[in-house]
Short mmCIF file of C-alpha atoms in Angstrom, two decimals:
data_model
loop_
_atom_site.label_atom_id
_atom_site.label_comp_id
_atom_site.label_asym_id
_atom_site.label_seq_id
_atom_site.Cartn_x
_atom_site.Cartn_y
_atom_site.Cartn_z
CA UNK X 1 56.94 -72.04 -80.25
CA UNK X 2 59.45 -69.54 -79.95
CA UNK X 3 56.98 -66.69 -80.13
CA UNK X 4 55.03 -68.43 -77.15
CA UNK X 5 58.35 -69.08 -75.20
CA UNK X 6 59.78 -65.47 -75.51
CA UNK X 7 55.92 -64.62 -73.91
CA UNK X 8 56.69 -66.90 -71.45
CA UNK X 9 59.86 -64.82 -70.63
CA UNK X 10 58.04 -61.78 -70.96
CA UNK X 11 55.60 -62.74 -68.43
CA UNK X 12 58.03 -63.46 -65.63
CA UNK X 13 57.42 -67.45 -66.07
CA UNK X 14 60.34 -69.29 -65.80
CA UNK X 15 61.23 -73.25 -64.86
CA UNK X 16 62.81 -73.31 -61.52
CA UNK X 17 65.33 -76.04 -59.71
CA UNK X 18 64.42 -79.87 -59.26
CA UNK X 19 62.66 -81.47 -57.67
CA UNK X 20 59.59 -79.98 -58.75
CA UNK X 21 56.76 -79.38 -56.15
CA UNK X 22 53.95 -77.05 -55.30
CA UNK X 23 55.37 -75.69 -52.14
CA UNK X 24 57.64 -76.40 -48.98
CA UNK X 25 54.56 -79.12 -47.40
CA UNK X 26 54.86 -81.01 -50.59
CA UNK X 27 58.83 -80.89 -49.88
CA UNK X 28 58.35 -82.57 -46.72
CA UNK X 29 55.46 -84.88 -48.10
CA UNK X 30 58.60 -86.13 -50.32
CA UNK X 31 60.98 -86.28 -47.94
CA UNK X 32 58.78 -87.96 -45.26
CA UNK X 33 58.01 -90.42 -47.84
CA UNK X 34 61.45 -91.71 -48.43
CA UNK X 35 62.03 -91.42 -44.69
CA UNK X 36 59.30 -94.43 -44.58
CA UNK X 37 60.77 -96.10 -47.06
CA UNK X 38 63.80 -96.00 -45.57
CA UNK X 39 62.65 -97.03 -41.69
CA UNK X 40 62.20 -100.98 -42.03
CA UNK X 41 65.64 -101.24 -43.32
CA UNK X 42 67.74 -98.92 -40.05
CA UNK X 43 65.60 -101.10 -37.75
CA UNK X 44 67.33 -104.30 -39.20
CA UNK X 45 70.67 -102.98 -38.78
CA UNK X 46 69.92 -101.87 -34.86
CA UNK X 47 67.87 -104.34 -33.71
CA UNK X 48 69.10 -107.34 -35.36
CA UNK X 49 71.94 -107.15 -36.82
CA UNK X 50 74.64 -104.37 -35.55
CA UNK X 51 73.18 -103.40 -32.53
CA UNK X 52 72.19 -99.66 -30.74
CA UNK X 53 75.39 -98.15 -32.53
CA UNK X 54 73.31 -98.27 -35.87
CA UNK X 55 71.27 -96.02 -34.61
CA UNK X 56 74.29 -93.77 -32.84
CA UNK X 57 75.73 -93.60 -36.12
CA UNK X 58 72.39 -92.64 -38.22
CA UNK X 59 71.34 -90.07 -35.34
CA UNK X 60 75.20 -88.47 -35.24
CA UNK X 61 74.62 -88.08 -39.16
CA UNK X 62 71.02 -86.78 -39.11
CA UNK X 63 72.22 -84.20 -36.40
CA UNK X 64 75.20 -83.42 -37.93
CA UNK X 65 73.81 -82.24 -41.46
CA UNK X 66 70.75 -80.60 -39.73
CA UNK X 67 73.61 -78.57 -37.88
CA UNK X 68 75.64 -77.63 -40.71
CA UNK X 69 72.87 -76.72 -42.50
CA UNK X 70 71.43 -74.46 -39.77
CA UNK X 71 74.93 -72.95 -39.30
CA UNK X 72 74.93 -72.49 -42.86
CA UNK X 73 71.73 -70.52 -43.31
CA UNK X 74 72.88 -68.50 -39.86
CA UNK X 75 76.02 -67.33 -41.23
CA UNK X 76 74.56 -66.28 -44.53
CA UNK X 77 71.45 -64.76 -43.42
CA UNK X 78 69.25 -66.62 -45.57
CA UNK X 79 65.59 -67.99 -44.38
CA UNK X 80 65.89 -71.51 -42.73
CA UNK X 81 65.69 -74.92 -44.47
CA UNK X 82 65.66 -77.14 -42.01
CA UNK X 83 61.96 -77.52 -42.06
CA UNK X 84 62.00 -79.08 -45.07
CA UNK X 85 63.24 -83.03 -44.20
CA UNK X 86 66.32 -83.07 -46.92
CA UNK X 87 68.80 -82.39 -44.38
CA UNK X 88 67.27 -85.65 -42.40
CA UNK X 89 67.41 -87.92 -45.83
CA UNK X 90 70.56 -86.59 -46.35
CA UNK X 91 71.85 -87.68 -42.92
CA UNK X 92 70.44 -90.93 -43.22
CA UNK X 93 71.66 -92.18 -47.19
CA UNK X 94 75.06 -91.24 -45.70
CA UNK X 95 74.81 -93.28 -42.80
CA UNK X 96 73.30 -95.89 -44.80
CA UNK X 97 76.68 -95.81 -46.75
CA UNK X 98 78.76 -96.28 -44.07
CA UNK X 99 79.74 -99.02 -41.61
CA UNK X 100 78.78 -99.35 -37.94
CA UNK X 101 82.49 -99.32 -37.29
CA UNK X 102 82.87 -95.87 -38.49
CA UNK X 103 84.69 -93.33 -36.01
CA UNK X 104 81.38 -90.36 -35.33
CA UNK X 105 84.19 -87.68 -36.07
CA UNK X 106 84.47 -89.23 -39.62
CA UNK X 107 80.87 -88.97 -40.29
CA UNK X 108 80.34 -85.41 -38.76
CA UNK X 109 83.42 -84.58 -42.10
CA UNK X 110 80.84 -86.76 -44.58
CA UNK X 111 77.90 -84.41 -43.19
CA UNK X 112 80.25 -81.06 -43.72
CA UNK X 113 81.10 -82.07 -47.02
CA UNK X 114 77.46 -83.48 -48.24
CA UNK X 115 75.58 -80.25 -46.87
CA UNK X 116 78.49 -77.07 -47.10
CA UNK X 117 80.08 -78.18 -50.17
CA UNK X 118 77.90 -79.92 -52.06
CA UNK X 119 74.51 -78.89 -51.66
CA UNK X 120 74.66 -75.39 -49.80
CA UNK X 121 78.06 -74.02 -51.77
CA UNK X 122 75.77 -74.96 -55.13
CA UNK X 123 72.65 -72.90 -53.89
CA UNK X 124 71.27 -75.63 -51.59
CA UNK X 125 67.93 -78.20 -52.22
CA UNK X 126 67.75 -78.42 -56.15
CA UNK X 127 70.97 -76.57 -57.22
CA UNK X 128 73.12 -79.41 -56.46
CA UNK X 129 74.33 -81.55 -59.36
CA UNK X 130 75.49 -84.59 -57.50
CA UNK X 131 73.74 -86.09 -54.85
CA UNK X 132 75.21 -84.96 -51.55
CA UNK X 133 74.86 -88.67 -49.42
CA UNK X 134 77.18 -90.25 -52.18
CA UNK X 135 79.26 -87.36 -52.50
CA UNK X 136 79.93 -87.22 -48.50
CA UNK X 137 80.59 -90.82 -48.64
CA UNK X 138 83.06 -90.53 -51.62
CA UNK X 139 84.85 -87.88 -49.54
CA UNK X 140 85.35 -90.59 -46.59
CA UNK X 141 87.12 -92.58 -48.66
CA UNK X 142 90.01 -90.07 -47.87
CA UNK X 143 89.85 -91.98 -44.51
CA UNK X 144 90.20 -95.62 -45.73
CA UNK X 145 90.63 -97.96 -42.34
CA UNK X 146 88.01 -95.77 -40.93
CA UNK X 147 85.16 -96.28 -43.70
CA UNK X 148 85.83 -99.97 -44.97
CA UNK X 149 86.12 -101.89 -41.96
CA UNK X 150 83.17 -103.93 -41.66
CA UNK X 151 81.46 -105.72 -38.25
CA UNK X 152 80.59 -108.94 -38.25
CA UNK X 153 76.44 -109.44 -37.30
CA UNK X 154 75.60 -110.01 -33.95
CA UNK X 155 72.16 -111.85 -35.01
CA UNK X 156 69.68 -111.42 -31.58
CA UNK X 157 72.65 -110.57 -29.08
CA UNK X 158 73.08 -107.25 -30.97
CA UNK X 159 71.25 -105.21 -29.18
CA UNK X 160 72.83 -105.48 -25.87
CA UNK X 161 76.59 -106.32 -27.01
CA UNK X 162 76.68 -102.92 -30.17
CA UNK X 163 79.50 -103.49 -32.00
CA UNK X 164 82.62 -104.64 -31.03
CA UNK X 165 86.46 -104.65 -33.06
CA UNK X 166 85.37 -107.92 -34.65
CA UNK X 167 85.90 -107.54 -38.81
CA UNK X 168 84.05 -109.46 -41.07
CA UNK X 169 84.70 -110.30 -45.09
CA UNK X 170 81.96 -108.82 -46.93
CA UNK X 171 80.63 -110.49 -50.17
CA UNK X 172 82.09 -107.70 -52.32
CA UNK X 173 85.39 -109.08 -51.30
CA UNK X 174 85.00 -112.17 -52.20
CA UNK X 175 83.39 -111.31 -55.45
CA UNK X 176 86.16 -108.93 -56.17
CA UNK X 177 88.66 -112.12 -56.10
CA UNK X 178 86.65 -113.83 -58.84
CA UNK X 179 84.89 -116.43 -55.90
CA UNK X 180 81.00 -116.53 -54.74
CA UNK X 181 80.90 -115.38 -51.16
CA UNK X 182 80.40 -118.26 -47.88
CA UNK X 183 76.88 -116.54 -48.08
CA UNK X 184 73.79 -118.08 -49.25
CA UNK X 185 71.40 -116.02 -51.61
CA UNK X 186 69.10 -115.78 -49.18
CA UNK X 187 70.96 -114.54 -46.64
CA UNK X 188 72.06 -111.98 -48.89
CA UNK X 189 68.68 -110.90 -49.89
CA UNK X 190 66.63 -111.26 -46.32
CA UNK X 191 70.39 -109.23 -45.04
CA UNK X 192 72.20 -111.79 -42.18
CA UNK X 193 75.40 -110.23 -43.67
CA UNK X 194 78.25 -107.74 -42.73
CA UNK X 195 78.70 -104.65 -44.80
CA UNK X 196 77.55 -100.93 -44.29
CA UNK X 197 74.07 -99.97 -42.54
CA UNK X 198 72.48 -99.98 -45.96
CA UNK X 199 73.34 -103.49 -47.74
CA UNK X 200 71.02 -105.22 -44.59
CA UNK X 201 68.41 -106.26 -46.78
CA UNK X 202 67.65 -106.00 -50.03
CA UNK X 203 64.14 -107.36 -49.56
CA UNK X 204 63.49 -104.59 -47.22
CA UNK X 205 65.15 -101.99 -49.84
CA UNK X 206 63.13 -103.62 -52.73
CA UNK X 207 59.79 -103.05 -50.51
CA UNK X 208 60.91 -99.35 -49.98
CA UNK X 209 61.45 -99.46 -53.63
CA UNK X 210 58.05 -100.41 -54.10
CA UNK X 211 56.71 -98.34 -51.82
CA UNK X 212 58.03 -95.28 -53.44
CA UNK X 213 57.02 -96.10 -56.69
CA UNK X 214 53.37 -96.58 -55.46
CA UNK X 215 53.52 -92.91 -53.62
CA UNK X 216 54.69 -91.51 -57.04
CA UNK X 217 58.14 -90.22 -55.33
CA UNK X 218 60.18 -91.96 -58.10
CA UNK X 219 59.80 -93.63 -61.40
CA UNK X 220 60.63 -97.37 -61.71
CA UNK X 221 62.59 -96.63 -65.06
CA UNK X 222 65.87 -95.91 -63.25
CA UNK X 223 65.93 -98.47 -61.01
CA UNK X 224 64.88 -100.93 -63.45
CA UNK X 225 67.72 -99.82 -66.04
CA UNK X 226 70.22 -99.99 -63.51
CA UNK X 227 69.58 -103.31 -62.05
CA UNK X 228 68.67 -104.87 -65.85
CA UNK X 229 72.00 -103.38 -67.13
CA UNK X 230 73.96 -105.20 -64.05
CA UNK X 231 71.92 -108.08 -64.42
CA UNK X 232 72.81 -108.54 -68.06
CA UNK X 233 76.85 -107.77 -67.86
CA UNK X 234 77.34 -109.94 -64.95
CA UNK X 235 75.49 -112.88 -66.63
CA UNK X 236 77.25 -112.40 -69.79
CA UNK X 237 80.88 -111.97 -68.52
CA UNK X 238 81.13 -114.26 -64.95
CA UNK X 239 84.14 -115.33 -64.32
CA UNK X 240 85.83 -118.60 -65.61
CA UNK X 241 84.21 -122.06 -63.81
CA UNK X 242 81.20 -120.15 -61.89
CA UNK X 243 77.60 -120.43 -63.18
CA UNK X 244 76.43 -117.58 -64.51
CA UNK X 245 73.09 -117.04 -63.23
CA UNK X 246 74.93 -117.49 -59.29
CA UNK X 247 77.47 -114.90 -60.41
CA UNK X 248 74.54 -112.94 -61.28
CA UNK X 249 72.35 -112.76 -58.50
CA UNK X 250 75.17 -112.51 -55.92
CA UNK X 251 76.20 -109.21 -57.76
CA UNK X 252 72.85 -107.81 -57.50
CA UNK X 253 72.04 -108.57 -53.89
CA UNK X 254 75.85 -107.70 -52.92
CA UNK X 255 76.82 -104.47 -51.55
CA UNK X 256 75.14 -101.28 -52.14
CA UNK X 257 73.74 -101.52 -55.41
CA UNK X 258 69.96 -102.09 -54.17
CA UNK X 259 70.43 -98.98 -52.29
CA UNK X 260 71.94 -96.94 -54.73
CA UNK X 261 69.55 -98.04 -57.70
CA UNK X 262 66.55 -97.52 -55.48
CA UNK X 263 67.26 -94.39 -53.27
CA UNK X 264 70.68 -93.10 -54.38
CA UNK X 265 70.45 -93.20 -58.22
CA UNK X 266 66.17 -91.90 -58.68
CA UNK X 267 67.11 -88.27 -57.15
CA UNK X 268 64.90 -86.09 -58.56
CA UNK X 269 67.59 -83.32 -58.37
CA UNK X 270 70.49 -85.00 -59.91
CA UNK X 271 68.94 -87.34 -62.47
CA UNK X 272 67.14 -86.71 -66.08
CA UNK X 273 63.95 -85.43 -65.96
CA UNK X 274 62.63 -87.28 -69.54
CA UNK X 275 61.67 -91.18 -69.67
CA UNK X 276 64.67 -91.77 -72.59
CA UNK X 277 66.70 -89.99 -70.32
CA UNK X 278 66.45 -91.43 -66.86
CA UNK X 279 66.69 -95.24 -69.37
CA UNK X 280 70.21 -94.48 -70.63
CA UNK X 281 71.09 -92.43 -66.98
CA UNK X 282 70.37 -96.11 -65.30
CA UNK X 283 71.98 -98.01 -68.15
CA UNK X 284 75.27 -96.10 -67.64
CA UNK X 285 74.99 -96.43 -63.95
CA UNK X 286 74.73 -100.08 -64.33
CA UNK X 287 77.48 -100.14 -67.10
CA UNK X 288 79.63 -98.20 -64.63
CA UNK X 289 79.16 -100.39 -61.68
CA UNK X 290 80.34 -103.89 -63.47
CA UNK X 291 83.23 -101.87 -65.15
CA UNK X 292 84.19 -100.45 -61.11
CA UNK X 293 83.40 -103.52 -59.37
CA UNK X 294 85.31 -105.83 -62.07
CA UNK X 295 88.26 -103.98 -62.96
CA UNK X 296 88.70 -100.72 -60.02
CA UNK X 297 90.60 -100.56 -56.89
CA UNK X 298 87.68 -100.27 -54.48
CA UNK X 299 85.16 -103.54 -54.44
CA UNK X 300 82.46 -101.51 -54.75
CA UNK X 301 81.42 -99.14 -57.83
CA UNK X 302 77.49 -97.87 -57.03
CA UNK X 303 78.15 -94.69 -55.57
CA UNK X 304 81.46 -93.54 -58.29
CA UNK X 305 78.69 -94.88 -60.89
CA UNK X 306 76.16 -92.77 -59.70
CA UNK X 307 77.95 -89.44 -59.11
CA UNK X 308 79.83 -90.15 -62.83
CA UNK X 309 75.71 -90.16 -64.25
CA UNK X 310 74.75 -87.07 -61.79
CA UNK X 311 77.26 -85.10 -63.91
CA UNK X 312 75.53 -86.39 -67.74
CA UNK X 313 72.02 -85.98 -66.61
CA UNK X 314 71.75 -82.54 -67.63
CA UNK X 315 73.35 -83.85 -71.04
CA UNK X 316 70.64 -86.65 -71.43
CA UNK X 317 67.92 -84.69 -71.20
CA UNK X 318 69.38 -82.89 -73.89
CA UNK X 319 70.45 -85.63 -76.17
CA UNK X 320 66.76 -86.39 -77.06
CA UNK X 321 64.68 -83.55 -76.65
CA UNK X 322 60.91 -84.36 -75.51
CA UNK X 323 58.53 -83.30 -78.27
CA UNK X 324 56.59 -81.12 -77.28
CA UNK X 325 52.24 -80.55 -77.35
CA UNK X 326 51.35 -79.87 -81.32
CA UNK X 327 55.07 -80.71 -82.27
CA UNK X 328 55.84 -83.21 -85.08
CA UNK X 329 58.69 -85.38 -84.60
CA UNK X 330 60.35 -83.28 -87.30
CA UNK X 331 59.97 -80.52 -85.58
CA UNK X 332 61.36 -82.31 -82.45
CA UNK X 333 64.92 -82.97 -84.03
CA UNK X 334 65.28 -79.67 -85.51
CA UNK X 335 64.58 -80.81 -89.00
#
């Protein structure tokens, strides 16, 4: 194996950057993909829920990290990578993370931080270690009011009135005080709910969710840990006079945790590459979120979760190596 390896070397062969694909159309294939997935879920927001501003917000993100990472390429002198959609998904996770409230100057800093800092500074798509959307959107929170002040829905009347100064109580906040939210669960999982652009529905997440697992952009092993994991904690440990299984399934179809277990957490670039691997990366995700959501200072926990596991994937991987073709288990473990 070693002989064969250091032939490898030899050769020139070597194992580039996630996410691996056979060339820039097969980037975009990817990319276009989650775009899809994505669609059903920002036409909820604008057309039934928030209003036209959902969309001002998305497009002011989508431009913005297209822009930066233009500017980015100019001022370097290196070939262009627009062309190949991340910028776009980018644009549109952050968004998603964000409420229809948000001033467009705030989001224009979560799209310089998500595309300079994290992704470009680190040697752009596949170099990064944390996913850039979450990271952008962790970055906001140096602007509080700005990023956590939710709009009520406006139901049918949202697309003429937008978005007005009206704040609304979002189920998070309710759960954080140890109470089940004036929401029903079915409101919560069809999304006739405040919160940010990406809690509207978790049906319409879900059937992304599906959607991408069918296309063979992720692997359901991820999402599946993370949601199992928060399934199981918040069952076990609800709080004192609720019913479990309520406690339960309002966690799961609260905030961002569909979103982040479905489109956030699955990142081909930031997340374990082996099937033990991506298990315990979505069990410590989940494991993360009830420890954030129960006991830190923000409601929500999904996207600190997340970027926490971004920084062990490399480490899973590692942790059990994948045994390789004519290799005994011995021989696996070093033994």
């Amino acid at each position: 194996m070693a002989e064969s390896s250091e032939r490898r070397r030899e050769s020139g062969f070597h194992q580039g950057s996630a996410p691996h694909m056979a060339g820039r159309e097969s980037t975009r294939g990817y990319m276009l993909d989650v775009l899809v997935a994505l669609a059903p879920s920002l036409l909820l927001s604008g057309l039934y829920l928030f209003g036209y501003r959902a969309f001002l917000v998305a497009g002011v993100s989508v431009a913005g990290c297209l822009a930066f990472e233009c500017l980015y390429c100019l001022l370097t002198k290196k070939p262009q990578t627009i062309g190949d959609g991340s910028a776009v998904i980018t644009g549109i996770l952050l968004a998603f993370c964000l409420p229809v409230t948000v001033p467009l100057g705030a989001v224009l800093v979560g799209d310089f931080f998500a595309i300079i800092v994290v992704k470009s500074l680190f040697g752009g798509l596949g170099k990064n270690f944390m996913n850039p959307a979450l990271a952008g959107r962790v970055f906001l929170f140096s602007f509080p009011i700005a990023v956590t002040a939710f709009s009520a829905v406006r139901d049918w009347s949202g697309w003429q009135a937008g978005v007005d100064a009206v704040s609304a109580a979002t189920p998070l906040e309710a759960l954080r005080v140890g109470t089940l939210p004036d929401f029903s669960l079915l409101e919560l999982f069809t999304g006739v709910r405040g919160g940010s652009l990406g809690e509207a529905s978790a049906a319409l997440l879900l059937l992304g969710g599906v959607y991408l697992v069918l296309r063979g952009v992720i692997q359901p092993r991820i999402p599946l840990a993370f949601l199992g994991t928060v399934a199981v904690l918040t069952y076990l440990f609800p709080p004192a006079g609720l019913a479990a299984a309520d406690w339960m399934l309002y966690q799961l179809l609260s905030g961002g945790l569909v979103l982040g277990a479905v489109f956030m957490a699955p990142d081909p670039v930031t997340s374990p590459v082996t099937g033990t691997g991506q298990v315990l990366y979505g069990i410590g995700c989940g494991v993360l979120t009830v420890f954030l959501r129960y006991y830190g200072a923000y409601p929500e926990g999904v996207a600190f979760a997340i970027l926490i596991m971004n920084a062990c994937a490399w480490g899973l991987d590692r942790l059990i190596p994948r045994r390789g073709f004519g290799q005994t288990w011995r021989e696996r473990w070093g033994r």
